[in-house]
């Protein structure tokens, strides 16, 4: 377990253990404690809240693996489980804020917490609640960056498939569509619980105006990020539809060619089948060379020229040539 303590307003980051962090929480007026938990903890391991001296049943979820998104006020403190995008996976950061302290816990390194530490020295937030909203905004920013990056990739793939269609483009689109679904599935419940709790708090006259402004800004940013994610989903669906249209167009071209070939060879097939029957008249009367050239060759050539003439008159041949030219480009 790695514990980082940020002393405010100095902004000094120190690495320490749980016991020292507990002592500093008891005496400090403005402290931020970040705890990086191991991926696996023993079943008999004492909970984080008890180790920090925050033992209470209301926050027994703090630091526990597998917790769903959460936003709730607990009297003099508030607790959050915040989803954060790290690469292509979702990491949940547990946050507990009071008027004096902000405590976060997570498994593995989390980039927004590093960015938050860098911002503290520049923005100088007035209290821990302002720091909490900075953390919530940084978490939203990870979703926004992931959505924008995915949207750009989808648009590039759509342009590439119109130049040259390849099967791996479908696989990549499927990956991006799953990523968009993951972003939406992770963010939507979180925004719902935060909107509910912030709206309820803003109706209270005891909720300070400054914090109401921060809550409204967070809600607005959350809706914008959700719109970006939905744009990725729409773009992925449109790209799949474009790919299907290209495949259908190519299949229609193949079917048209097969129809033309069938039209040309249909008379020959008919003649072969007809004169292959063992009727007395066919076998005894139609034996001369002239009959052979007349029926087997001249009739076939005549049908071929008639078919080509019909194709040119109906502009079907030009359409096929245009389709070939567009695919070659």
mmCIF file of C-alpha atoms in Angstrom:
data_model
loop_
_atom_site.group_PDB
_atom_site.id
_atom_site.type_symbol
_atom_site.label_atom_id
_atom_site.label_comp_id
_atom_site.label_asym_id
_atom_site.label_seq_id
_atom_site.Cartn_x
_atom_site.Cartn_y
_atom_site.Cartn_z
ATOM 1 C CA UNK A 1 0.000 0.000 0.000
ATOM 2 C CA UNK A 2 1.491 3.351 -1.150
ATOM 3 C CA UNK A 3 0.341 6.505 0.649
ATOM 4 C CA UNK A 4 0.998 9.993 -0.748
ATOM 5 C CA UNK A 5 0.257 13.059 1.351
ATOM 6 C CA UNK A 6 -0.123 16.513 -0.182
ATOM 7 C CA UNK A 7 0.209 19.327 2.331
ATOM 8 C CA UNK A 8 -1.786 22.390 1.364
ATOM 9 C CA UNK A 9 -1.322 25.249 0.753
ATOM 10 C CA UNK A 10 2.374 24.383 0.388
ATOM 11 C CA UNK A 11 1.585 21.732 -2.215
ATOM 12 C CA UNK A 12 4.384 19.462 -0.975
ATOM 13 C CA UNK A 13 3.949 15.774 -1.857
ATOM 14 C CA UNK A 14 5.421 13.237 0.542
ATOM 15 C CA UNK A 15 5.376 9.442 0.585
ATOM 16 C CA UNK A 16 4.528 7.900 3.908
ATOM 17 C CA UNK A 17 2.831 4.923 5.533
ATOM 18 C CA UNK A 18 -0.709 4.538 6.831
ATOM 19 C CA UNK A 19 0.156 5.187 10.470
ATOM 20 C CA UNK A 20 1.838 8.531 9.732
ATOM 21 C CA UNK A 21 -1.000 9.524 7.388
ATOM 22 C CA UNK A 22 -3.431 8.774 10.223
ATOM 23 C CA UNK A 23 -1.488 11.025 12.602
ATOM 24 C CA UNK A 24 -1.354 13.865 10.109
ATOM 25 C CA UNK A 25 -5.087 13.567 9.413
ATOM 26 C CA UNK A 26 -5.712 14.096 13.114
ATOM 27 C CA UNK A 27 -3.783 17.389 13.312
ATOM 28 C CA UNK A 28 -3.787 18.916 9.817
ATOM 29 C CA UNK A 29 -6.404 21.448 8.683
ATOM 30 C CA UNK A 30 -5.934 20.961 4.916
ATOM 31 C CA UNK A 31 -4.548 17.661 3.772
ATOM 32 C CA UNK A 32 -4.934 15.458 0.703
ATOM 33 C CA UNK A 33 -4.144 11.780 1.129
ATOM 34 C CA UNK A 34 -3.865 9.467 -1.882
ATOM 35 C CA UNK A 35 -3.670 5.717 -1.283
ATOM 36 C CA UNK A 36 -2.599 3.260 -3.968
ATOM 37 C CA UNK A 37 -3.923 -0.128 -2.896
ATOM 38 C CA UNK A 38 -2.478 -3.486 -3.966
ATOM 39 C CA UNK A 39 -4.383 -5.353 -6.650
ATOM 40 C CA UNK A 40 -5.215 -8.117 -4.190
ATOM 41 C CA UNK A 41 -5.709 -7.749 -0.458
ATOM 42 C CA UNK A 42 -5.934 -10.535 2.092
ATOM 43 C CA UNK A 43 -9.429 -11.326 3.313
ATOM 44 C CA UNK A 44 -8.422 -10.607 6.921
ATOM 45 C CA UNK A 45 -6.782 -7.288 5.981
ATOM 46 C CA UNK A 46 -8.044 -4.356 8.019
ATOM 47 C CA UNK A 47 -10.139 -1.921 5.995
ATOM 48 C CA UNK A 48 -8.637 1.364 4.855
ATOM 49 C CA UNK A 49 -11.061 3.501 6.867
ATOM 50 C CA UNK A 50 -10.122 1.726 10.074
ATOM 51 C CA UNK A 51 -6.409 2.083 9.377
ATOM 52 C CA UNK A 52 -6.850 5.815 8.827
ATOM 53 C CA UNK A 53 -8.952 6.232 11.941
ATOM 54 C CA UNK A 54 -12.121 6.941 9.962
ATOM 55 C CA UNK A 55 -13.944 3.871 11.172
ATOM 56 C CA UNK A 56 -17.645 4.199 10.499
ATOM 57 C CA UNK A 57 -20.225 1.939 8.920
ATOM 58 C CA UNK A 58 -21.256 4.664 6.465
ATOM 59 C CA UNK A 59 -17.932 4.474 4.608
ATOM 60 C CA UNK A 60 -17.208 0.768 4.903
ATOM 61 C CA UNK A 61 -17.202 0.667 1.079
ATOM 62 C CA UNK A 62 -14.152 2.943 0.906
ATOM 63 C CA UNK A 63 -11.221 1.129 -0.708
ATOM 64 C CA UNK A 64 -13.197 -2.057 -1.284
ATOM 65 C CA UNK A 65 -12.732 -3.732 -4.657
ATOM 66 C CA UNK A 66 -15.650 -4.078 -7.065
ATOM 67 C CA UNK A 67 -17.655 -1.102 -5.772
ATOM 68 C CA UNK A 68 -20.123 0.459 -8.187
ATOM 69 C CA UNK A 69 -20.222 4.188 -8.894
ATOM 70 C CA UNK A 70 -21.395 6.184 -5.910
ATOM 71 C CA UNK A 71 -22.172 9.747 -4.834
ATOM 72 C CA UNK A 72 -23.626 10.434 -1.405
ATOM 73 C CA UNK A 73 -23.508 12.966 1.416
ATOM 74 C CA UNK A 74 -22.901 11.535 4.868
ATOM 75 C CA UNK A 75 -23.485 14.399 7.240
ATOM 76 C CA UNK A 76 -20.142 16.159 7.606
ATOM 77 C CA UNK A 77 -18.540 14.253 4.739
ATOM 78 C CA UNK A 78 -19.268 13.091 1.212
ATOM 79 C CA UNK A 79 -18.226 9.898 -0.526
ATOM 80 C CA UNK A 80 -17.733 9.181 -4.225
ATOM 81 C CA UNK A 81 -16.696 6.259 -6.390
ATOM 82 C CA UNK A 82 -15.501 7.932 -9.562
ATOM 83 C CA UNK A 83 -14.906 6.065 -12.872
ATOM 84 C CA UNK A 84 -11.700 7.007 -14.685
ATOM 85 C CA UNK A 85 -10.452 5.837 -18.100
ATOM 86 C CA UNK A 86 -6.940 4.425 -18.062
ATOM 87 C CA UNK A 87 -6.039 3.272 -21.558
ATOM 88 C CA UNK A 88 -8.894 1.008 -22.623
ATOM 89 C CA UNK A 89 -10.047 0.057 -19.111
ATOM 90 C CA UNK A 90 -12.125 1.695 -16.404
ATOM 91 C CA UNK A 91 -10.566 2.321 -12.998
ATOM 92 C CA UNK A 92 -12.669 3.392 -10.022
ATOM 93 C CA UNK A 93 -11.247 6.011 -7.666
ATOM 94 C CA UNK A 94 -12.758 6.152 -4.177
ATOM 95 C CA UNK A 95 -12.927 9.666 -2.723
ATOM 96 C CA UNK A 96 -13.901 10.790 0.779
ATOM 97 C CA UNK A 97 -14.052 14.529 1.452
ATOM 98 C CA UNK A 98 -14.591 16.552 4.603
ATOM 99 C CA UNK A 99 -14.121 20.252 5.297
ATOM 100 C CA UNK A 100 -10.501 19.509 6.226
ATOM 101 C CA UNK A 101 -9.389 16.499 4.221
ATOM 102 C CA UNK A 102 -9.698 14.774 0.853
ATOM 103 C CA UNK A 103 -8.786 11.085 0.838
ATOM 104 C CA UNK A 104 -8.617 9.038 -2.363
ATOM 105 C CA UNK A 105 -7.983 5.331 -2.840
ATOM 106 C CA UNK A 106 -7.453 3.310 -6.004
ATOM 107 C CA UNK A 107 -5.701 0.261 -7.400
ATOM 108 C CA UNK A 108 -2.773 0.936 -9.688
ATOM 109 C CA UNK A 109 -1.550 4.340 -10.874
ATOM 110 C CA UNK A 110 -4.207 6.803 -12.041
ATOM 111 C CA UNK A 111 -3.171 9.644 -14.342
ATOM 112 C CA UNK A 112 -5.857 12.191 -13.279
ATOM 113 C CA UNK A 113 -4.546 12.123 -9.709
ATOM 114 C CA UNK A 114 -1.073 13.027 -10.966
ATOM 115 C CA UNK A 115 -2.592 15.847 -13.040
ATOM 116 C CA UNK A 116 -4.571 16.987 -10.008
ATOM 117 C CA UNK A 117 -1.410 17.215 -7.897
ATOM 118 C CA UNK A 118 0.227 19.334 -10.599
ATOM 119 C CA UNK A 119 -2.785 21.685 -10.692
ATOM 120 C CA UNK A 120 -2.848 22.236 -6.937
ATOM 121 C CA UNK A 121 0.317 24.301 -7.000
ATOM 122 C CA UNK A 122 -1.070 26.552 -9.751
ATOM 123 C CA UNK A 123 -4.755 26.981 -8.950
ATOM 124 C CA UNK A 124 -4.551 27.074 -5.135
ATOM 125 C CA UNK A 125 -8.092 25.809 -4.421
ATOM 126 C CA UNK A 126 -9.646 27.405 -1.334
ATOM 127 C CA UNK A 127 -10.830 24.191 0.319
ATOM 128 C CA UNK A 128 -10.963 20.415 -0.053
ATOM 129 C CA UNK A 129 -14.379 20.524 -1.748
ATOM 130 C CA UNK A 130 -12.885 22.632 -4.541
ATOM 131 C CA UNK A 131 -10.107 20.041 -4.838
ATOM 132 C CA UNK A 132 -12.764 17.322 -5.062
ATOM 133 C CA UNK A 133 -14.446 19.077 -7.988
ATOM 134 C CA UNK A 134 -11.062 19.376 -9.688
ATOM 135 C CA UNK A 135 -10.742 15.606 -9.328
ATOM 136 C CA UNK A 136 -14.258 15.045 -10.726
ATOM 137 C CA UNK A 137 -13.480 17.283 -13.702
ATOM 138 C CA UNK A 138 -10.196 15.455 -14.361
ATOM 139 C CA UNK A 139 -12.077 12.141 -14.342
ATOM 140 C CA UNK A 140 -14.547 13.520 -16.898
ATOM 141 C CA UNK A 141 -11.623 14.702 -18.990
ATOM 142 C CA UNK A 142 -10.366 11.118 -19.357
ATOM 143 C CA UNK A 143 -13.735 10.133 -20.854
ATOM 144 C CA UNK A 144 -13.698 13.147 -23.163
ATOM 145 C CA UNK A 145 -10.180 12.410 -24.442
ATOM 146 C CA UNK A 146 -11.049 8.750 -25.044
ATOM 147 C CA UNK A 147 -14.256 9.721 -26.901
ATOM 148 C CA UNK A 148 -12.567 12.323 -29.109
ATOM 149 C CA UNK A 149 -9.718 9.971 -29.973
ATOM 150 C CA UNK A 150 -12.147 7.177 -30.849
ATOM 151 C CA UNK A 151 -14.245 9.546 -32.979
ATOM 152 C CA UNK A 152 -11.219 10.632 -35.000
ATOM 153 C CA UNK A 153 -10.192 7.006 -35.568
ATOM 154 C CA UNK A 154 -13.713 6.093 -36.746
ATOM 155 C CA UNK A 155 -13.715 8.972 -39.228
ATOM 156 C CA UNK A 156 -10.283 7.943 -40.541
ATOM 157 C CA UNK A 157 -11.454 4.358 -40.988
ATOM 158 C CA UNK A 158 -14.541 5.522 -42.853
ATOM 159 C CA UNK A 159 -12.394 7.548 -45.253
ATOM 160 C CA UNK A 160 -10.025 4.618 -45.758
ATOM 161 C CA UNK A 161 -12.802 2.147 -46.560
ATOM 162 C CA UNK A 162 -14.073 4.384 -49.361
ATOM 163 C CA UNK A 163 -10.571 4.371 -50.830
ATOM 164 C CA UNK A 164 -10.007 0.644 -50.365
ATOM 165 C CA UNK A 165 -12.216 -1.704 -48.397
ATOM 166 C CA UNK A 166 -10.406 -4.226 -46.169
ATOM 167 C CA UNK A 167 -11.797 -6.799 -43.687
ATOM 168 C CA UNK A 168 -9.601 -5.557 -40.819
ATOM 169 C CA UNK A 169 -11.471 -2.256 -40.912
ATOM 170 C CA UNK A 170 -14.594 -4.042 -39.681
ATOM 171 C CA UNK A 171 -12.659 -5.570 -36.782
ATOM 172 C CA UNK A 172 -11.268 -2.159 -35.804
ATOM 173 C CA UNK A 173 -14.723 -0.589 -36.014
ATOM 174 C CA UNK A 174 -16.085 -3.325 -33.785
ATOM 175 C CA UNK A 175 -13.379 -2.562 -31.209
ATOM 176 C CA UNK A 176 -14.207 1.142 -31.271
ATOM 177 C CA UNK A 177 -17.900 0.394 -30.986
ATOM 178 C CA UNK A 178 -17.227 -1.733 -27.903
ATOM 179 C CA UNK A 179 -15.072 1.055 -26.455
ATOM 180 C CA UNK A 180 -17.869 3.572 -26.979
ATOM 181 C CA UNK A 181 -20.309 1.197 -25.295
ATOM 182 C CA UNK A 182 -17.897 0.811 -22.372
ATOM 183 C CA UNK A 183 -17.562 4.591 -22.013
ATOM 184 C CA UNK A 184 -21.321 5.071 -22.129
ATOM 185 C CA UNK A 185 -22.024 2.173 -19.770
ATOM 186 C CA UNK A 186 -19.498 3.498 -17.248
ATOM 187 C CA UNK A 187 -20.325 7.204 -17.400
ATOM 188 C CA UNK A 188 -24.117 7.257 -17.610
ATOM 189 C CA UNK A 189 -24.858 5.649 -14.189
ATOM 190 C CA UNK A 190 -22.203 7.870 -12.596
ATOM 191 C CA UNK A 191 -23.754 11.042 -14.029
ATOM 192 C CA UNK A 192 -27.185 9.918 -12.911
ATOM 193 C CA UNK A 193 -26.162 9.457 -9.269
ATOM 194 C CA UNK A 194 -24.128 12.682 -9.184
ATOM 195 C CA UNK A 195 -26.946 14.702 -10.798
ATOM 196 C CA UNK A 196 -29.379 13.336 -8.256
ATOM 197 C CA UNK A 197 -27.225 14.159 -5.238
ATOM 198 C CA UNK A 198 -26.075 17.574 -6.499
ATOM 199 C CA UNK A 199 -29.605 18.628 -7.472
ATOM 200 C CA UNK A 200 -30.868 17.650 -4.055
ATOM 201 C CA UNK A 201 -28.062 19.551 -2.332
ATOM 202 C CA UNK A 202 -28.540 22.661 -4.465
ATOM 203 C CA UNK A 203 -32.146 22.824 -3.294
ATOM 204 C CA UNK A 204 -30.855 23.230 0.241
ATOM 205 C CA UNK A 205 -30.259 26.776 1.441
ATOM 206 C CA UNK A 206 -27.237 25.579 3.449
ATOM 207 C CA UNK A 207 -25.340 24.650 0.286
ATOM 208 C CA UNK A 208 -22.901 27.545 -0.414
ATOM 209 C CA UNK A 209 -23.214 29.477 -3.679
ATOM 210 C CA UNK A 210 -19.598 28.742 -4.633
ATOM 211 C CA UNK A 211 -20.197 25.002 -4.355
ATOM 212 C CA UNK A 212 -23.437 25.294 -6.290
ATOM 213 C CA UNK A 213 -21.498 26.905 -9.117
ATOM 214 C CA UNK A 214 -18.932 24.085 -9.085
ATOM 215 C CA UNK A 215 -21.721 21.500 -9.123
ATOM 216 C CA UNK A 216 -23.456 23.168 -12.074
ATOM 217 C CA UNK A 217 -20.193 23.349 -14.010
ATOM 218 C CA UNK A 218 -19.600 19.650 -13.362
ATOM 219 C CA UNK A 219 -23.120 18.725 -14.494
ATOM 220 C CA UNK A 220 -22.728 20.774 -17.672
ATOM 221 C CA UNK A 221 -19.339 19.195 -18.427
ATOM 222 C CA UNK A 222 -20.777 15.739 -17.798
ATOM 223 C CA UNK A 223 -23.574 16.282 -20.323
ATOM 224 C CA UNK A 224 -21.074 17.490 -22.921
ATOM 225 C CA UNK A 225 -18.867 14.433 -22.426
ATOM 226 C CA UNK A 226 -21.883 12.138 -22.674
ATOM 227 C CA UNK A 227 -22.778 13.842 -25.964
ATOM 228 C CA UNK A 228 -19.242 13.196 -27.246
ATOM 229 C CA UNK A 229 -19.568 9.503 -26.391
ATOM 230 C CA UNK A 230 -22.935 9.284 -28.143
ATOM 231 C CA UNK A 231 -21.327 10.934 -31.181
ATOM 232 C CA UNK A 232 -18.762 8.113 -31.254
ATOM 233 C CA UNK A 233 -21.566 5.541 -31.142
ATOM 234 C CA UNK A 234 -23.423 7.279 -33.985
ATOM 235 C CA UNK A 235 -20.230 7.547 -36.043
ATOM 236 C CA UNK A 236 -19.471 3.847 -35.533
ATOM 237 C CA UNK A 237 -22.986 2.869 -36.622
ATOM 238 C CA UNK A 238 -22.683 5.126 -39.678
ATOM 239 C CA UNK A 239 -19.304 3.601 -40.575
ATOM 240 C CA UNK A 240 -20.756 0.083 -40.324
ATOM 241 C CA UNK A 241 -23.637 1.151 -42.581
ATOM 242 C CA UNK A 242 -21.159 2.625 -45.082
ATOM 243 C CA UNK A 243 -19.159 -0.597 -45.104
ATOM 244 C CA UNK A 244 -22.333 -2.614 -45.685
ATOM 245 C CA UNK A 245 -23.293 -0.303 -48.545
ATOM 246 C CA UNK A 246 -19.908 -0.790 -50.190
ATOM 247 C CA UNK A 247 -20.229 -4.565 -49.883
ATOM 248 C CA UNK A 248 -23.759 -4.449 -51.317
ATOM 249 C CA UNK A 249 -22.566 -2.321 -54.218
ATOM 250 C CA UNK A 250 -19.819 -4.801 -55.064
ATOM 251 C CA UNK A 251 -22.255 -7.708 -54.815
ATOM 252 C CA UNK A 252 -24.673 -5.937 -57.152
ATOM 253 C CA UNK A 253 -21.851 -5.490 -59.669
ATOM 254 C CA UNK A 254 -21.015 -9.197 -59.516
ATOM 255 C CA UNK A 255 -24.678 -10.122 -59.959
ATOM 256 C CA UNK A 256 -24.951 -7.836 -63.002
ATOM 257 C CA UNK A 257 -21.913 -9.482 -64.607
ATOM 258 C CA UNK A 258 -23.312 -12.919 -63.958
ATOM 259 C CA UNK A 259 -26.595 -11.846 -65.537
ATOM 260 C CA UNK A 260 -24.800 -10.609 -68.655
ATOM 261 C CA UNK A 261 -22.765 -13.811 -68.966
ATOM 262 C CA UNK A 262 -25.916 -15.883 -68.485
ATOM 263 C CA UNK A 263 -27.725 -13.891 -71.165
ATOM 264 C CA UNK A 264 -24.904 -14.427 -73.638
ATOM 265 C CA UNK A 265 -24.546 -18.143 -73.031
ATOM 266 C CA UNK A 266 -28.238 -18.948 -72.587
ATOM 267 C CA UNK A 267 -28.853 -19.617 -76.322
ATOM 268 C CA UNK A 268 -25.814 -21.893 -76.487
ATOM 269 C CA UNK A 269 -27.043 -23.779 -73.447
ATOM 270 C CA UNK A 270 -30.451 -24.117 -75.032
ATOM 271 C CA UNK A 271 -29.001 -25.392 -78.313
ATOM 272 C CA UNK A 272 -26.758 -27.866 -76.528
ATOM 273 C CA UNK A 273 -29.641 -29.254 -74.536
ATOM 274 C CA UNK A 274 -32.075 -29.279 -77.437
ATOM 275 C CA UNK A 275 -29.859 -30.954 -80.000
ATOM 276 C CA UNK A 276 -28.538 -33.371 -77.406
ATOM 277 C CA UNK A 277 -31.926 -35.127 -77.305
ATOM 278 C CA UNK A 278 -32.160 -38.392 -79.230
ATOM 279 C CA UNK A 279 -35.209 -37.648 -81.399
ATOM 280 C CA UNK A 280 -35.371 -39.387 -84.774
ATOM 281 C CA UNK A 281 -35.747 -36.120 -86.656
ATOM 282 C CA UNK A 282 -32.744 -34.562 -84.933
ATOM 283 C CA UNK A 283 -30.494 -37.524 -85.451
ATOM 284 C CA UNK A 284 -31.535 -38.358 -89.044
ATOM 285 C CA UNK A 285 -32.433 -35.050 -90.712
ATOM 286 C CA UNK A 286 -30.148 -32.417 -89.168
ATOM 287 C CA UNK A 287 -26.826 -33.965 -90.085
ATOM 288 C CA UNK A 288 -25.453 -31.605 -92.732
ATOM 289 C CA UNK A 289 -22.577 -29.162 -92.179
ATOM 290 C CA UNK A 290 -24.761 -26.233 -93.285
ATOM 291 C CA UNK A 291 -27.282 -26.945 -90.564
ATOM 292 C CA UNK A 292 -24.446 -27.106 -88.034
ATOM 293 C CA UNK A 293 -23.037 -23.692 -89.071
ATOM 294 C CA UNK A 294 -26.483 -22.187 -89.209
ATOM 295 C CA UNK A 295 -27.755 -23.329 -85.841
ATOM 296 C CA UNK A 296 -24.635 -23.853 -83.744
ATOM 297 C CA UNK A 297 -22.520 -20.886 -84.906
ATOM 298 C CA UNK A 298 -24.542 -18.259 -86.747
ATOM 299 C CA UNK A 299 -27.462 -18.366 -84.297
ATOM 300 C CA UNK A 300 -25.078 -18.044 -81.341
ATOM 301 C CA UNK A 301 -23.192 -15.106 -82.886
ATOM 302 C CA UNK A 302 -26.483 -13.384 -83.769
ATOM 303 C CA UNK A 303 -27.753 -13.708 -80.203
ATOM 304 C CA UNK A 304 -24.422 -12.389 -78.895
ATOM 305 C CA UNK A 305 -24.613 -9.251 -81.080
ATOM 306 C CA UNK A 306 -28.250 -8.699 -80.150
ATOM 307 C CA UNK A 307 -27.365 -8.973 -76.444
ATOM 308 C CA UNK A 308 -24.474 -6.496 -76.786
ATOM 309 C CA UNK A 309 -26.694 -4.078 -78.702
ATOM 310 C CA UNK A 310 -29.367 -4.228 -76.010
ATOM 311 C CA UNK A 311 -26.761 -3.622 -73.317
ATOM 312 C CA UNK A 312 -25.447 -0.534 -75.057
ATOM 313 C CA UNK A 313 -28.895 0.821 -75.800
ATOM 314 C CA UNK A 314 -29.987 0.457 -72.169
ATOM 315 C CA UNK A 315 -26.747 2.113 -70.849
ATOM 316 C CA UNK A 316 -26.160 -0.896 -68.617
ATOM 317 C CA UNK A 317 -22.717 -1.469 -70.129
ATOM 318 C CA UNK A 318 -21.640 2.125 -69.411
ATOM 319 C CA UNK A 319 -22.843 1.755 -65.832
ATOM 320 C CA UNK A 320 -20.729 -1.364 -65.368
ATOM 321 C CA UNK A 321 -17.676 0.429 -66.780
ATOM 322 C CA UNK A 322 -18.263 3.355 -64.428
ATOM 323 C CA UNK A 323 -18.520 1.017 -61.463
ATOM 324 C CA UNK A 324 -15.214 -0.629 -62.389
ATOM 325 C CA UNK A 325 -13.533 2.766 -62.753
ATOM 326 C CA UNK A 326 -14.751 4.009 -59.358
ATOM 327 C CA UNK A 327 -13.517 0.855 -57.615
ATOM 328 C CA UNK A 328 -10.130 1.118 -59.300
ATOM 329 C CA UNK A 329 -9.716 4.641 -57.972
#
